[in-house]
Coordinates of C-alpha atoms in Angstrom, one line a residue:
Chain B
M124 CA 45.3 -13.3 -33.3
L125 CA 42.2 -11.7 -31.8
I126 CA 39.9 -14.0 -29.6
I127 CA 37.6 -11.5 -28.4
D128 CA 36.8 -8.1 -30.6
A129 CA 34.1 -5.9 -29.2
K130 CA 32.9 -3.3 -31.7
N131 CA 30.9 -0.1 -30.6
V132 CA 28.8 -2.1 -28.0
D133 CA 26.1 -0.1 -26.4
F134 CA 23.9 -1.7 -24.1
Y135 CA 20.6 -0.9 -22.3
Y136 CA 18.4 -2.1 -19.3
S137 CA 15.2 -0.8 -20.5
D138 CA 15.9 2.9 -21.1
F139 CA 18.8 2.8 -18.8
H140 CA 22.1 3.3 -21.2
A141 CA 24.4 0.8 -19.3
L142 CA 27.5 0.5 -21.7
K143 CA 28.3 3.3 -24.2
N144 CA 30.4 2.8 -27.3
I145 CA 32.9 -0.1 -25.9
N146 CA 35.5 -1.4 -28.1
I147 CA 37.8 -3.8 -26.7
E148 CA 40.2 -6.4 -28.4
V149 CA 41.7 -9.3 -26.5
E150 CA 44.5 -11.6 -27.8
K151 CA 44.5 -15.2 -27.4
N152 CA 46.3 -16.6 -23.8
K153 CA 46.1 -13.2 -22.1
V154 CA 44.4 -12.0 -19.1
I155 CA 42.1 -9.0 -19.1
A156 CA 41.2 -7.4 -15.8
L157 CA 38.1 -5.0 -15.9
I158 CA 38.1 -2.7 -13.0
G159 CA 35.9 0.3 -12.1
P160 CA 33.6 1.4 -9.3
S161 CA 30.2 -0.4 -8.6
G162 CA 27.7 0.1 -11.3
C163 CA 30.2 1.2 -14.0
G164 CA 29.0 -1.5 -16.2
K165 CA 32.0 -3.9 -16.1
S166 CA 30.0 -7.0 -15.0
T167 CA 27.4 -6.1 -17.7
F168 CA 29.9 -6.2 -20.3
L169 CA 31.5 -9.5 -19.2
R170 CA 28.2 -11.0 -19.3
L171 CA 27.8 -9.8 -22.7
L172 CA 30.6 -12.3 -24.0
N173 CA 28.6 -15.2 -23.2
R174 CA 25.2 -13.7 -23.6
M175 CA 24.3 -14.3 -20.3
N176 CA 22.2 -10.7 -20.5
D177 CA 20.0 -12.8 -22.5
L178 CA 18.2 -13.8 -19.3
I179 CA 17.2 -10.5 -18.2
D180 CA 14.0 -9.0 -19.7
G181 CA 14.1 -6.2 -21.4
T182 CA 17.5 -5.8 -22.5
R183 CA 18.8 -4.2 -25.7
M184 CA 22.4 -4.4 -27.4
T185 CA 23.8 -2.7 -30.4
G186 CA 27.2 -3.0 -32.0
S187 CA 28.8 -6.5 -32.4
I188 CA 31.0 -9.0 -30.3
L189 CA 33.3 -11.3 -32.4
V190 CA 34.5 -14.2 -30.6
E191 CA 37.0 -16.0 -32.7
G192 CA 35.9 -14.1 -35.6
E193 CA 32.2 -15.0 -35.4
N194 CA 29.6 -12.4 -34.5
I195 CA 27.8 -14.0 -31.1
Y196 CA 24.9 -11.5 -31.6
A197 CA 24.3 -12.8 -35.2
P198 CA 20.6 -14.2 -35.4
N199 CA 21.7 -17.9 -36.1
V200 CA 24.2 -18.3 -33.5
R201 CA 23.1 -21.2 -30.9
V202 CA 23.8 -19.8 -27.5
D203 CA 24.5 -23.0 -25.8
E204 CA 27.4 -23.6 -28.5
L205 CA 28.7 -20.1 -27.6
R206 CA 28.6 -20.8 -23.8
K207 CA 30.6 -24.1 -24.4
K208 CA 33.5 -21.8 -25.9
V209 CA 33.1 -19.1 -23.3
G210 CA 32.9 -20.3 -19.9
M211 CA 31.9 -18.3 -16.7
V212 CA 32.7 -18.2 -13.1
F213 CA 30.6 -16.5 -10.7
Q214 CA 31.0 -14.0 -8.1
K215 CA 29.5 -16.2 -5.3
P216 CA 30.4 -19.8 -5.6
N217 CA 27.4 -21.6 -6.9
P218 CA 28.0 -25.5 -7.1
F219 CA 25.0 -27.6 -8.0
P220 CA 23.5 -29.7 -5.1
K221 CA 25.2 -32.8 -6.3
T222 CA 28.5 -34.7 -5.7
I223 CA 31.9 -32.9 -6.3
F224 CA 32.2 -35.4 -9.2
E225 CA 28.9 -34.8 -10.9
N226 CA 29.4 -31.2 -10.4
V227 CA 32.4 -31.1 -12.7
A228 CA 30.7 -33.8 -14.9
Y229 CA 27.7 -31.5 -15.6
G230 CA 28.9 -29.6 -18.4
L231 CA 29.9 -33.0 -20.3
R232 CA 27.0 -34.6 -19.6
V233 CA 24.5 -31.8 -20.6
N234 CA 26.7 -31.5 -24.0
G235 CA 26.0 -35.2 -25.0
N236 CA 28.9 -37.0 -23.5
T237 CA 28.2 -40.4 -22.5
D238 CA 31.5 -42.1 -22.3
N239 CA 32.0 -42.8 -18.8
T240 CA 35.6 -43.2 -18.9
F241 CA 36.3 -40.1 -20.9
I242 CA 33.9 -38.1 -18.4
E243 CA 36.2 -39.6 -15.6
E244 CA 39.5 -38.7 -17.2
R245 CA 38.3 -35.0 -17.9
V246 CA 36.8 -34.5 -14.7
I247 CA 40.3 -35.5 -12.8
E248 CA 42.1 -33.4 -15.1
S249 CA 39.8 -30.3 -14.8
I250 CA 39.9 -30.8 -10.8
K251 CA 43.8 -30.8 -11.1
S252 CA 43.9 -27.7 -13.2
A253 CA 41.8 -26.0 -10.7
A254 CA 44.3 -27.0 -8.1
L255 CA 41.7 -28.7 -6.0
W256 CA 42.8 -32.3 -6.5
D257 CA 44.6 -32.8 -3.2
E258 CA 42.0 -31.7 -1.5
V259 CA 39.1 -33.6 -2.7
K260 CA 40.5 -36.8 -4.4
D261 CA 39.1 -38.9 -1.6
K262 CA 35.7 -37.4 -1.5
L263 CA 34.6 -37.2 -5.1
N264 CA 31.4 -38.8 -4.1
K265 CA 30.7 -36.2 -1.0
S266 CA 28.4 -33.4 -1.9
A267 CA 29.9 -29.9 -3.1
F268 CA 28.5 -28.4 -0.3
A269 CA 30.8 -30.2 2.2
L270 CA 33.6 -27.9 0.9
S271 CA 34.7 -24.7 2.1
G272 CA 33.9 -21.3 0.1
G273 CA 37.3 -21.2 -1.5
Q274 CA 37.1 -24.9 -2.4
Q275 CA 33.8 -24.4 -4.0
Q276 CA 35.0 -21.5 -6.0
R277 CA 37.7 -23.7 -7.4
L278 CA 35.2 -26.4 -7.9
C279 CA 33.2 -23.8 -10.3
I280 CA 36.4 -23.0 -12.0
A281 CA 37.1 -26.7 -12.6
R282 CA 33.4 -27.2 -13.6
A283 CA 34.1 -24.2 -16.4
L284 CA 37.1 -25.8 -17.4
A285 CA 35.8 -29.5 -17.8
I286 CA 34.2 -28.6 -21.2
S287 CA 37.4 -27.1 -22.6
P288 CA 36.5 -23.5 -23.3
K289 CA 38.3 -21.2 -25.1
V290 CA 37.8 -18.2 -23.1
V291 CA 37.0 -18.3 -19.3
L292 CA 35.1 -15.3 -17.7
M293 CA 35.6 -14.3 -14.1
D294 CA 33.1 -12.2 -12.3
E295 CA 34.9 -11.1 -9.2
P296 CA 35.9 -14.4 -8.3
A297 CA 37.3 -13.9 -4.9
S298 CA 35.4 -11.1 -3.6
A299 CA 33.7 -13.5 -1.5
L300 CA 36.8 -15.5 -0.1
D301 CA 39.3 -15.0 2.4
P302 CA 42.8 -13.8 1.4
I303 CA 44.3 -17.5 1.4
S304 CA 41.8 -18.7 -0.9
T305 CA 42.0 -15.4 -2.9
A306 CA 46.0 -16.0 -3.4
K307 CA 45.3 -19.5 -4.5
I308 CA 42.8 -18.4 -7.0
E309 CA 45.1 -15.8 -8.3
E310 CA 47.9 -18.4 -8.5
L311 CA 45.6 -20.7 -10.6
I312 CA 44.7 -17.7 -13.1
Y313 CA 48.5 -17.4 -13.6
E314 CA 48.5 -21.1 -14.2
L315 CA 45.7 -21.2 -16.5
K316 CA 46.8 -18.5 -18.8
K317 CA 48.6 -20.9 -20.6
D318 CA 45.7 -22.7 -22.0
Y319 CA 42.9 -20.3 -21.8
T320 CA 42.0 -16.8 -22.4
I321 CA 40.8 -15.1 -19.1
V322 CA 38.6 -12.1 -18.8
I323 CA 38.2 -11.2 -15.0
V324 CA 36.2 -8.4 -13.4
T325 CA 37.4 -7.3 -9.8
H326 CA 37.1 -4.8 -7.4
N327 CA 40.6 -5.6 -6.0
M328 CA 43.2 -3.3 -7.7
Q329 CA 46.3 -5.2 -6.6
Q330 CA 44.7 -8.4 -7.8
A331 CA 44.0 -6.8 -11.2
S332 CA 47.8 -5.4 -11.1
R333 CA 49.0 -9.1 -10.1
V334 CA 47.1 -11.3 -12.3
S335 CA 46.3 -9.4 -15.5
D336 CA 48.3 -8.6 -18.9
K337 CA 45.9 -5.8 -19.8
T338 CA 43.5 -3.8 -17.9
G339 CA 40.3 -1.8 -18.9
Y340 CA 38.9 1.0 -16.6
F341 CA 35.3 1.4 -16.6
Y342 CA 33.5 4.6 -15.3
L343 CA 29.8 5.4 -15.9
G344 CA 29.4 2.8 -18.7
E345 CA 32.2 4.1 -20.8
L346 CA 35.5 2.3 -21.1
V347 CA 37.9 5.3 -19.9
E348 CA 41.1 3.3 -20.6
F349 CA 42.5 0.1 -21.9
D350 CA 46.0 -0.7 -21.9
D351 CA 48.8 -2.9 -20.6
T352 CA 48.6 -3.3 -17.0
T353 CA 51.8 -1.9 -16.1
K354 CA 51.1 1.2 -17.9
I355 CA 47.4 1.5 -16.4
F356 CA 48.9 1.2 -13.0
T357 CA 52.0 3.4 -13.5
N358 CA 51.6 5.9 -16.0
P359 CA 47.7 6.4 -17.0
K360 CA 46.6 8.3 -19.5
E361 CA 43.3 9.6 -18.1
Y362 CA 43.0 11.7 -15.0
S363 CA 40.0 9.9 -13.9
T364 CA 41.8 6.2 -14.2
Q365 CA 44.7 7.7 -11.9
N366 CA 42.0 9.1 -9.3
Y367 CA 40.6 5.6 -9.2
I368 CA 43.8 3.5 -9.0
T369 CA 45.1 5.8 -6.4
G370 CA 41.8 5.2 -4.3
R371 CA 40.8 8.7 -4.3
F372 CA 37.2 7.5 -5.1
G373 CA 35.3 4.4 -6.0
Chain G
M107 CA 3.1 0.6 32.5
K108 CA 4.7 -0.3 29.5
R109 CA 6.4 -3.5 31.0
F110 CA 3.0 -4.4 32.4
L111 CA 1.2 -4.2 29.1
E112 CA 4.0 -6.3 27.4
K113 CA 3.5 -8.9 30.0
F114 CA -0.2 -8.8 29.6
V115 CA 0.3 -9.0 25.7
E116 CA 2.5 -12.3 26.4
G117 CA -0.1 -13.8 28.9
A118 CA -2.8 -13.5 26.4
L119 CA -0.6 -15.1 23.6
L120 CA 0.3 -17.7 26.1
I121 CA -3.6 -18.2 26.7
S122 CA -4.5 -18.4 23.1
G123 CA -2.0 -20.9 22.3
S124 CA -3.0 -23.2 24.9
V125 CA -6.7 -23.1 24.5
T126 CA -6.1 -24.0 21.0
S127 CA -3.7 -26.8 21.7
I128 CA -6.1 -28.1 24.5
T129 CA -9.3 -27.8 21.9
I130 CA -7.3 -30.0 19.3
L131 CA -6.2 -32.4 22.0
L132 CA -9.9 -32.7 23.4
I133 CA -11.2 -33.2 19.8
I134 CA -8.9 -36.2 19.4
I135 CA -9.3 -37.7 22.6
F136 CA -13.1 -37.4 22.2
L137 CA -12.8 -38.9 18.5
F138 CA -10.8 -41.8 20.0
K139 CA -12.9 -42.6 23.2
E140 CA -16.3 -42.6 21.0
A141 CA -14.4 -45.2 18.6
T142 CA -13.4 -47.4 21.2
G143 CA -16.9 -48.1 22.1
L144 CA -17.1 -50.0 18.9
F145 CA -15.1 -52.9 20.6
N146 CA -17.9 -52.7 23.7
S147 CA -20.8 -53.0 21.1
P148 CA -22.2 -56.5 20.9
V149 CA -21.7 -58.9 17.9
V150 CA -25.5 -59.6 17.6
E151 CA -27.9 -56.8 17.7
E152 CA -28.8 -55.3 21.0
G153 CA -31.9 -57.0 22.8
Y154 CA -31.8 -60.2 20.7
V155 CA -30.3 -63.7 21.2
L156 CA -29.2 -66.6 19.1
A157 CA -29.8 -69.9 20.2
M158 CA -28.8 -73.4 19.4
N159 CA -29.6 -77.1 20.2
K160 CA -27.7 -78.6 23.2
S161 CA -26.2 -81.0 21.4
N162 CA -24.4 -78.6 19.1
P163 CA -20.6 -78.2 20.2
V164 CA -20.4 -74.7 18.7
K165 CA -20.5 -72.2 21.4
K166 CA -19.0 -69.1 19.9
L167 CA -19.5 -67.4 16.4
N168 CA -17.8 -64.3 15.2
S169 CA -19.7 -61.6 13.6
Y170 CA -18.7 -62.2 10.2
Q171 CA -20.0 -66.3 10.6
I172 CA -23.2 -65.2 12.0
K173 CA -23.8 -62.7 8.9
H174 CA -22.8 -65.5 6.2
I175 CA -25.1 -68.3 8.1
F176 CA -27.9 -65.9 8.0
D177 CA -27.1 -65.0 4.2
A178 CA -27.1 -68.9 3.7
D179 CA -23.4 -68.6 2.6
I180 CA -22.6 -71.2 5.2
T181 CA -24.9 -73.9 5.2
N182 CA -23.3 -76.6 7.4
W183 CA -21.8 -76.6 11.0
D184 CA -18.7 -78.3 10.2
E185 CA -17.7 -75.1 8.3
V186 CA -17.6 -73.1 11.6
G187 CA -16.0 -75.9 13.6
G188 CA -19.2 -78.1 14.6
K189 CA -20.6 -81.4 13.5
E190 CA -21.4 -82.3 10.1
E191 CA -25.1 -81.2 10.2
P192 CA -27.0 -78.7 8.1
I193 CA -27.8 -75.4 9.5
E194 CA -31.2 -74.7 10.0
V195 CA -31.9 -70.8 10.4
V196 CA -34.8 -70.0 12.0
R197 CA -36.3 -66.3 12.6
L198 CA -39.0 -65.1 14.5
S199 CA -41.1 -64.6 11.6
D200 CA -40.2 -68.1 10.5
L201 CA -41.8 -69.7 13.3
T202 CA -44.9 -69.9 11.6
N203 CA -43.5 -72.5 9.2
Y204 CA -43.4 -74.6 12.1
Y205 CA -46.3 -73.7 14.3
T206 CA -49.9 -72.4 13.5
E207 CA -50.9 -69.2 14.6
E208 CA -53.4 -70.9 17.1
E209 CA -50.3 -72.8 18.3
L210 CA -48.4 -69.8 19.0
G211 CA -51.4 -67.9 20.7
A212 CA -53.3 -64.9 20.0
D213 CA -50.9 -62.7 21.7
F214 CA -48.1 -64.7 20.8
E215 CA -47.9 -65.8 24.8
N216 CA -46.6 -69.3 23.6
I217 CA -43.7 -68.3 21.8
P218 CA -41.3 -69.0 24.4
A219 CA -42.5 -72.6 25.1
K220 CA -42.8 -73.2 21.4
A221 CA -39.3 -71.6 20.7
S222 CA -37.8 -74.0 23.4
E223 CA -39.5 -77.0 22.2
L224 CA -38.3 -76.5 18.5
T225 CA -34.8 -75.6 19.5
A226 CA -34.7 -79.1 21.4
S227 CA -36.2 -81.0 18.6
R228 CA -33.8 -79.8 15.7
P229 CA -30.0 -80.5 16.0
G230 CA -29.2 -78.3 13.2
I231 CA -31.2 -75.0 14.3
I232 CA -29.6 -71.5 14.9
L233 CA -32.6 -69.5 16.2
F234 CA -32.5 -65.7 16.5
L235 CA -35.0 -64.0 18.8
P236 CA -35.9 -61.2 21.1
E237 CA -34.3 -61.6 24.3
Q238 CA -37.9 -61.3 25.9
Y239 CA -39.1 -64.7 24.1
I240 CA -36.3 -66.8 26.0
A241 CA -38.1 -68.7 28.4
K242 CA -36.7 -69.3 32.0
N243 CA -36.1 -73.0 31.6
F244 CA -35.1 -72.6 27.7
D245 CA -33.9 -76.0 26.3
G246 CA -31.1 -75.1 24.3
T247 CA -27.7 -73.2 24.4
L248 CA -27.8 -69.3 24.0
L249 CA -24.7 -68.3 22.1
S250 CA -22.2 -66.4 24.4
K251 CA -22.6 -62.5 24.4
E252 CA -19.5 -61.5 22.3
T253 CA -18.3 -58.0 21.5
M254 CA -16.8 -56.8 18.5
Q255 CA -13.0 -57.8 18.2
P256 CA -10.5 -55.5 16.5
G257 CA -10.1 -58.0 13.8
D258 CA -13.9 -57.9 12.9
F259 CA -13.2 -54.0 12.1
F260 CA -9.6 -53.8 10.7
G261 CA -9.6 -57.1 8.9
G262 CA -13.4 -57.0 7.9
T263 CA -14.2 -57.1 4.4
E264 CA -17.9 -56.0 4.4
W265 CA -19.4 -52.9 5.6
Y266 CA -23.0 -53.6 6.3
P267 CA -24.1 -51.6 9.4
T268 CA -27.8 -52.7 9.2
A269 CA -27.4 -56.4 8.5
S270 CA -29.3 -58.3 11.1
P271 CA -28.5 -60.1 13.4
S272 CA -24.9 -59.1 13.1
P273 CA -24.1 -55.9 11.7
Q274 CA -20.8 -55.9 9.8
Y275 CA -18.3 -53.1 10.4
G276 CA -15.4 -54.1 8.1
L277 CA -12.9 -51.5 7.5
L278 CA -11.3 -52.8 4.3
P279 CA -13.8 -51.9 1.4
L280 CA -13.7 -48.2 2.7
L281 CA -10.0 -47.8 3.4
L282 CA -9.3 -49.7 0.0
G283 CA -11.9 -47.3 -1.8
T284 CA -10.4 -44.4 -0.3
L285 CA -6.9 -45.4 -1.3
W286 CA -7.9 -46.3 -4.7
V287 CA -9.7 -43.3 -5.4
S288 CA -6.9 -41.0 -3.9
L289 CA -4.0 -42.9 -5.9
G290 CA -5.9 -42.6 -9.2
A291 CA -6.3 -38.8 -8.4
I292 CA -2.6 -38.4 -7.6
L293 CA -1.6 -40.4 -10.4
L294 CA -3.8 -38.3 -12.8
S295 CA -3.0 -35.0 -11.3
L296 CA 0.9 -35.2 -10.4
P297 CA 1.9 -35.5 -14.0
F298 CA -0.5 -32.8 -15.3
G299 CA 0.3 -30.5 -12.0
I300 CA 4.1 -30.9 -12.5
A301 CA 3.7 -29.9 -16.1
V302 CA 1.9 -26.8 -15.3
S303 CA 4.0 -25.5 -12.6
V304 CA 7.1 -26.0 -14.8
Y305 CA 5.6 -23.9 -17.5
L306 CA 4.3 -21.3 -15.3
A307 CA 7.9 -21.2 -13.1
E308 CA 10.1 -21.4 -16.2
I309 CA 8.4 -21.1 -19.6
A310 CA 5.6 -18.9 -19.4
S311 CA 6.3 -15.2 -19.9
M312 CA 5.6 -12.8 -17.2
R313 CA 2.1 -11.8 -18.9
I314 CA 0.8 -15.2 -19.1
R315 CA 1.8 -16.3 -15.8
N316 CA 0.1 -13.1 -14.4
I317 CA -3.2 -14.5 -16.2
L318 CA -2.7 -18.3 -15.3
K319 CA -1.4 -18.2 -11.9
P320 CA -4.7 -16.5 -10.3
L321 CA -6.9 -18.7 -12.5
V322 CA -5.2 -21.7 -10.9
E323 CA -5.7 -20.4 -7.7
L324 CA -9.2 -19.4 -8.4
L325 CA -9.8 -23.6 -8.8
A326 CA -9.0 -23.8 -5.2
G327 CA -11.7 -21.5 -4.1
I328 CA -14.7 -23.5 -5.8
P329 CA -16.8 -25.2 -3.2
S330 CA -16.5 -29.2 -3.5
V331 CA -20.0 -29.4 -3.9
V332 CA -19.8 -27.8 -7.3
Y333 CA -16.8 -30.1 -8.4
G334 CA -19.4 -33.2 -7.3
F335 CA -21.9 -31.5 -9.6
F336 CA -19.8 -30.9 -12.4
G337 CA -18.5 -34.8 -12.0
L338 CA -22.1 -35.8 -11.8
V339 CA -23.3 -34.0 -15.1
V340 CA -20.1 -34.3 -16.9
I341 CA -17.7 -36.9 -15.9
V342 CA -20.1 -39.5 -14.9
P343 CA -22.0 -39.6 -18.3
F344 CA -18.8 -39.5 -20.2
L345 CA -17.3 -42.4 -18.3
Q346 CA -20.4 -44.7 -18.8
E347 CA -20.7 -43.7 -22.6
T348 CA -16.7 -44.6 -23.2
F349 CA -16.6 -47.5 -21.3
K350 CA -19.9 -48.9 -21.9
L351 CA -20.5 -49.2 -18.2
P352 CA -23.7 -50.3 -16.5
V353 CA -23.1 -47.2 -14.1
G354 CA -21.0 -44.4 -14.6
E355 CA -20.4 -43.5 -11.2
T356 CA -17.2 -45.2 -10.4
A357 CA -14.0 -44.9 -8.5
L358 CA -12.5 -43.4 -11.9
A359 CA -15.1 -40.6 -11.9
G360 CA -13.7 -39.7 -8.1
S361 CA -10.4 -39.9 -9.1
I362 CA -11.1 -37.6 -12.0
V363 CA -12.8 -35.1 -9.8
L364 CA -10.3 -35.3 -6.9
G365 CA -7.4 -34.7 -9.5
I366 CA -9.0 -31.8 -10.7
M367 CA -9.5 -30.6 -7.0
A368 CA -5.9 -31.6 -6.2
L369 CA -4.4 -29.6 -9.0
P370 CA -4.2 -26.1 -7.5
T371 CA -2.4 -27.3 -4.4
I372 CA -0.3 -29.1 -6.3
I373 CA 0.7 -26.5 -9.0
T374 CA 0.9 -23.7 -6.6
V375 CA 3.3 -25.7 -4.1
A376 CA 5.4 -27.1 -6.8
E377 CA 5.7 -23.9 -8.9
D378 CA 6.8 -22.2 -5.5
A379 CA 9.6 -24.9 -4.9
M380 CA 10.7 -24.2 -8.6
R381 CA 10.9 -20.4 -8.1
T382 CA 12.9 -20.5 -5.1
V383 CA 15.9 -22.6 -7.3
P384 CA 18.5 -19.9 -6.7
R385 CA 19.0 -17.7 -10.1
A386 CA 22.8 -18.6 -9.5
I387 CA 22.3 -22.3 -10.1
K388 CA 20.2 -21.7 -13.1
E389 CA 23.1 -19.2 -14.5
A390 CA 25.6 -21.9 -13.7
S391 CA 23.6 -24.3 -15.6
L392 CA 23.1 -22.2 -18.6
A393 CA 26.9 -21.0 -18.6
L394 CA 27.9 -24.4 -18.9
G395 CA 26.4 -24.9 -22.3
A396 CA 23.2 -26.5 -20.9
T397 CA 19.9 -25.6 -22.9
H398 CA 16.8 -24.6 -21.2
W399 CA 15.2 -27.9 -21.0
Q400 CA 18.4 -29.4 -19.8
T401 CA 18.8 -26.8 -16.9
I402 CA 14.9 -27.7 -16.1
Y403 CA 15.4 -31.5 -15.9
R404 CA 18.7 -31.5 -14.7
V405 CA 18.9 -28.9 -12.3
I406 CA 15.5 -27.1 -11.6
I407 CA 13.5 -30.4 -11.0
P408 CA 16.3 -32.1 -8.8
Y409 CA 16.8 -29.0 -6.7
S410 CA 13.0 -28.4 -5.9
K411 CA 12.3 -32.5 -5.6
S412 CA 11.3 -31.9 -2.1
G413 CA 9.0 -28.9 -2.9
I414 CA 7.6 -31.3 -5.4
T415 CA 7.2 -34.2 -3.4
S416 CA 5.5 -32.0 -0.6
A417 CA 3.0 -30.8 -3.3
A418 CA 2.2 -34.6 -4.2
V419 CA 1.7 -35.4 -0.3
L420 CA -0.5 -32.2 0.1
G421 CA -2.4 -33.1 -2.9
I422 CA -3.0 -36.5 -1.5
G423 CA -4.0 -35.3 1.6
R424 CA -6.5 -33.2 0.1
A425 CA -7.8 -36.2 -1.7
I426 CA -8.1 -38.4 1.0
G427 CA -10.1 -36.0 3.0
E428 CA -12.5 -34.9 0.6
T429 CA -16.0 -35.7 1.4
M430 CA -18.8 -34.0 -0.9
A431 CA -17.3 -34.6 -4.3
V432 CA -16.6 -38.2 -4.1
L433 CA -19.7 -39.0 -2.4
M434 CA -21.7 -37.6 -5.3
V435 CA -19.8 -39.3 -8.2
T436 CA -18.3 -42.6 -6.7
G437 CA -21.6 -44.6 -6.7
N438 CA -21.0 -45.4 -2.9
A439 CA -20.8 -49.5 -2.8
A440 CA -19.1 -50.4 -0.1
V441 CA -17.6 -53.4 -1.6
I442 CA -13.6 -54.1 -2.2
P443 CA -12.8 -52.8 -5.7
H444 CA -11.0 -54.7 -8.1
T445 CA -10.7 -51.9 -10.8
L446 CA -11.2 -48.6 -11.0
L447 CA -14.3 -48.7 -13.1
E448 CA -16.1 -50.0 -10.3
P449 CA -18.2 -48.2 -7.5
V450 CA -16.6 -47.6 -4.4
R451 CA -17.1 -45.8 -1.2
T452 CA -14.8 -43.8 0.5
I453 CA -14.3 -43.5 4.7
P454 CA -15.2 -39.8 4.5
A455 CA -18.2 -40.2 2.4
T456 CA -19.3 -43.1 4.5
I457 CA -19.2 -40.6 7.6
A458 CA -20.9 -38.0 6.0
A459 CA -24.0 -40.3 4.5
E460 CA -24.5 -42.2 7.5
L461 CA -23.9 -40.5 10.7
G462 CA -27.3 -39.0 10.4
E463 CA -29.0 -42.2 10.6
A464 CA -27.0 -44.1 13.0
P465 CA -28.4 -44.1 16.8
V466 CA -26.0 -42.2 19.1
G467 CA -24.1 -44.8 21.2
S468 CA -24.9 -47.6 18.9
G469 CA -22.3 -50.2 17.4
H470 CA -22.9 -48.3 13.9
Y471 CA -22.6 -44.8 15.8
E472 CA -19.2 -45.6 17.3
A473 CA -18.0 -47.6 14.0
L474 CA -18.1 -44.4 12.2
F475 CA -16.0 -42.9 15.1
A476 CA -13.4 -45.6 14.6
L477 CA -13.4 -44.5 10.8
G478 CA -12.7 -41.1 11.9
C479 CA -9.9 -42.1 13.9
I480 CA -8.4 -44.1 10.8
L481 CA -8.7 -41.1 8.4
F482 CA -7.2 -39.1 11.3
L483 CA -4.4 -41.3 11.5
I484 CA -3.7 -41.4 7.7
T485 CA -3.6 -37.6 7.4
L486 CA -1.3 -37.7 10.5
V487 CA 1.0 -40.1 8.7
I488 CA 1.0 -37.8 5.6
S489 CA 1.8 -34.6 7.5
I490 CA 4.6 -36.3 9.6
S491 CA 6.1 -37.5 6.2
I492 CA 5.7 -33.9 4.7
E493 CA 8.2 -32.9 7.7
F494 CA 10.6 -35.5 6.8
I495 CA 10.5 -34.9 3.0
G496 CA 10.5 -31.2 3.5
R497 CA 13.9 -31.3 5.1
K498 CA 16.6 -31.0 2.8
K499 CA 19.5 -33.3 2.9
Y500 CA 22.7 -32.0 1.0

């Protein structure tokens, strides 16, 4: 079953044509990596999937993106409901200035959960799924800023998982982290695949080849090639893709 | 050559820095030096004495007691620690009630003798006379010369610097007046100011913000006397009508005018604080399915809490120090207020209104400086608390 189906997506920042006729189909419980040089539009595309680009003035989008069969750009769609379904982890860890517990509970609270036992269970469960439990179980009431960068990023993942999204978007989640933290995040992605569909933007091609099932290569706002990861990295169809993955530019 | 020039500039900077600091320090020292003079000023007007019958055990009276004896609020000596005996107040002009003008002499040359005689003959008397009329062999006790005590100032409930024979320099009515007006101002302006800053920082479109922000900042540039004028012409009559008051010049009028004056400070500071909330944190909240409003009150306001508190404290600081506008609209009655609908008088208004008529070096003059010190200490406490609040503690 297709969980994300983007058709003929064009996107403009004022008069800059940032995405050109993008078509991507994503199946359930797969990891999709989006790669490409800086400014190629991969992050822009990712942010279209939970309508984060709505926050930027002067943007315009044509085409349609279906999530679980519903067009998320239809006029009667409630954006906050959509974002519960499509969670997001950002490039830099951005915990709230609250305690570790409250960071994860935030999404539940804003969605109207008032049952404290349920919130507590869900928070613990999410922190466990983000492979952070052993490190924070004794300091749930400490500030989130007391954690290291890698721990903060996993906290942000736990936060995104707490509201049980269908899709998790990750915008270069490991780019600000050291190699050990990066490895932990990658392991985590592998684990999360069982329950979630993940779309990850990355600059790191080894990372894309390690974690993803399918890879899309963006260049100058176009989706040059979208195929199984093994195929992209061993036998790409396009010359440009081959140049990029072998490190000849970008 | 270049090194020499750099040294020279460094020296110049050092000198200007130290000159500024020393000037500020000198002003503070001057303020406190003048103020402490208050506690060396006599309780009874300079050049006058109070005399009593020899049999009267009371030898000391404080400033407050003297005032109330002469106001006939205290009518018996047992109220001030003496015997059961009605108090008989006699001023220089009252001597004619006891003696004919002939007896006092054509040039009042008999006053010393007669004053002595009168004091000796009446057990309950308290006589208020210029020092020159006290005879060498005066038959009575002179009240010992006391100076103003800190309690008379800090604990005094009346401000009446022209009272005779004992001027009243009670801080409380003025301090309470200042605090009431400022508190009222901040209660009015803080909710409004925060509402406007949330609107400007989060809701208004760029175009509206570009119009509104300069307008708000323009408010800060209007001279305070103009605000006072506006208050006098618009707010004072309005309050008088609405609450059916005998006079509209009340603490509330002062609070409203000050509230309007504190708004630009509060709005600007609070809005800046909200705009410094990192975009990443806002996006994190929105990405978790929070609505714009949930993001505002669960993330943006808590995150800019310290900025909002500084805004409030700066607003209070502005309100406490403001002189002209309050002077014009609060009615200037130096009594301890019980409701916001009574006239009050603030510390700065008192200094501005009275310094011109206080003789230099007099107790009144020094009392005004003491008020200045109190005001300085209040604002000092406020600025220190800003320092503490401003520190983020995550």
